[in-house]
Amino acid sequence: MGIRVLIVGGGGREHALAWKIAQGPRVAKIYCAPGNAGIAEFAECVAIEPSDISALCRFAVKNAVDLTVVGPELPLTLGIVDVFEKEGLRIFGPSQKAARLEGSKIFAKEIMQKYAIPTAAFTVFADATAARDYLLKGNSIPVVIKADGLAAGKGVFPSLRVEDALAAVDRIMIQCEFGAAGSKIVAEQFLFGEEASFICFTDGTSIIPMPSSQDHKRVFEGDRGPNTGGMGAYSPAPVITAALEEKIMQTIMRPLIAALREEGIRYKGVIYAGLMIDRDNPYVLEFNVRFGDPETQPLLVRLKTDLVDIMQAIIDERLSEITIEWDPRPAVCVVLASGGYPDKYEKGYPILGLKEAAQVPDAVVFHAGTALRDGQVVTDGGRVLGVTAWGISIADAVQRAYQAVNKIHWQGMHFRRDIAYRAIKHA
Ligand code: AMP
Ligand code: GLY
């Protein structure tokens, strides 16, 4: 008899997870909470919010779920793994204590400082006056001001001028735009270089890197404009050479897992390091305790090994017994967003051309913010679709992705036409 899987979340990352998990030979049933219109094609979507841990737990017990997979960070930081395990349920992801690596930037910085993991120099402030005094001395510029807690990627303010840094302090600590997440801030050294995402599987002892990837956080071409949840991603990221990968494992990833063990925390799940690469030296910008979105989309289309096998091995702390295989072909994901995103946007527009896009070979359209209305797929979020394709070269993958993008349309749709430009330049 096959296993019954519950996926928590409803974005592009979760569609990619569901798509990959559904290919597993031993999977009998997939539920997704809350899911989206794309996920609904092969999973039963249930209307439970990812933050409603007790409802999710009741659902898993009642429906005899054998494995729960958590997409987003919020339930992880709220302790979903601890709650499920107490109930005797199998769940893939880090414990609440381990999830503090993402839930508190101060916690992450202090671990890195204590264990000499390379990251930007920093100072912590618990009150706005002290932060202002520090910034007005002027010798900290350029600086990056960050809210301590979860802020959906919006609590980070790279500041080239003192005025910008002061405005950030005001928004976080006085206007309280991020609520309690902004009761403390980190002011850190502004780093320069090229960013990359470095994502690993770990069971708390063994740690295995996935291929490198890179996302495009800015809304406009040329990496300009405000930050978004991610307008596209690709894998591999040529800036991460084999030598650099070894250096990252040796100076960052293995020391991190050992440091956490030293602190009494066994980390199980996916660990994501957002890195700045400055002349072959990697520095940690942030840790995420989950798969990246949209990096997961190009990564999982490259994964050849059964994802459920990997997750089960991690839960049972026997990751070292598993060999993970990847398709050498590069992959790319182009995000199609609602008009106005990342600011205000409207929802409910019918999406045309999904069938035609699905016919493009070596491409798959992952849904992010979509819903079904009277049998019609409509827009239901800022990031709507992640058109993902692979090819013999990154240029080939990009060309194929945009070939599929060109079949799709809705009122106000916007996207970047330069996804993976850095990788193409490298090549
Ligand atoms: P984070 O959520 O901490 O990764 O920050 C979001 C984005 O802000 C990163 O992807 C970087 O583009 C930028 N950023 C964060 N920290 C720094 C830093 N110390 N120096 C330069 N840019 C940074
Ligand atoms: N792509 C960035 C993130 O998942 O946080």
XYZ file of C-alpha atoms and ligand atoms in Angstrom, residues 105 120 144 146 156 158 188-191 195 217 227 276 285-286, ligand 1:
39
model
C 18.144 37.103 12.393
C 28.803 40.561 7.719
C 21.891 47.084 5.985
C 17.095 44.263 9.227
C 15.618 44.218 5.002
C 20.150 48.101 2.273
C 25.099 45.033 9.489
C 27.985 45.764 7.200
C 26.938 46.211 3.565
C 28.508 43.433 1.497
C 24.457 36.522 -4.577
C 14.637 39.306 -6.116
C 12.414 43.495 -3.829
C 27.208 36.873 -1.051
C 23.432 36.941 4.239
C 20.705 34.815 5.793
P 18.048 38.690 3.581
O 16.552 38.468 3.714
O 18.741 38.917 4.849
O 18.725 37.697 2.658
O 18.149 40.037 2.729
C 17.432 40.232 1.532
C 18.324 40.843 0.484
O 18.944 42.030 0.999
C 19.478 39.944 0.084
O 19.112 39.033 -0.898
C 20.496 40.955 -0.395
O 20.203 41.372 -1.706
C 20.273 42.121 0.528
N 21.205 42.058 1.680
C 20.999 41.470 2.871
N 22.072 41.598 3.683
C 22.983 42.286 2.982
C 24.311 42.749 3.265
N 24.893 42.546 4.448
N 24.960 43.429 2.297
C 24.374 43.674 1.107
N 23.132 43.281 0.778
C 22.441 42.584 1.696
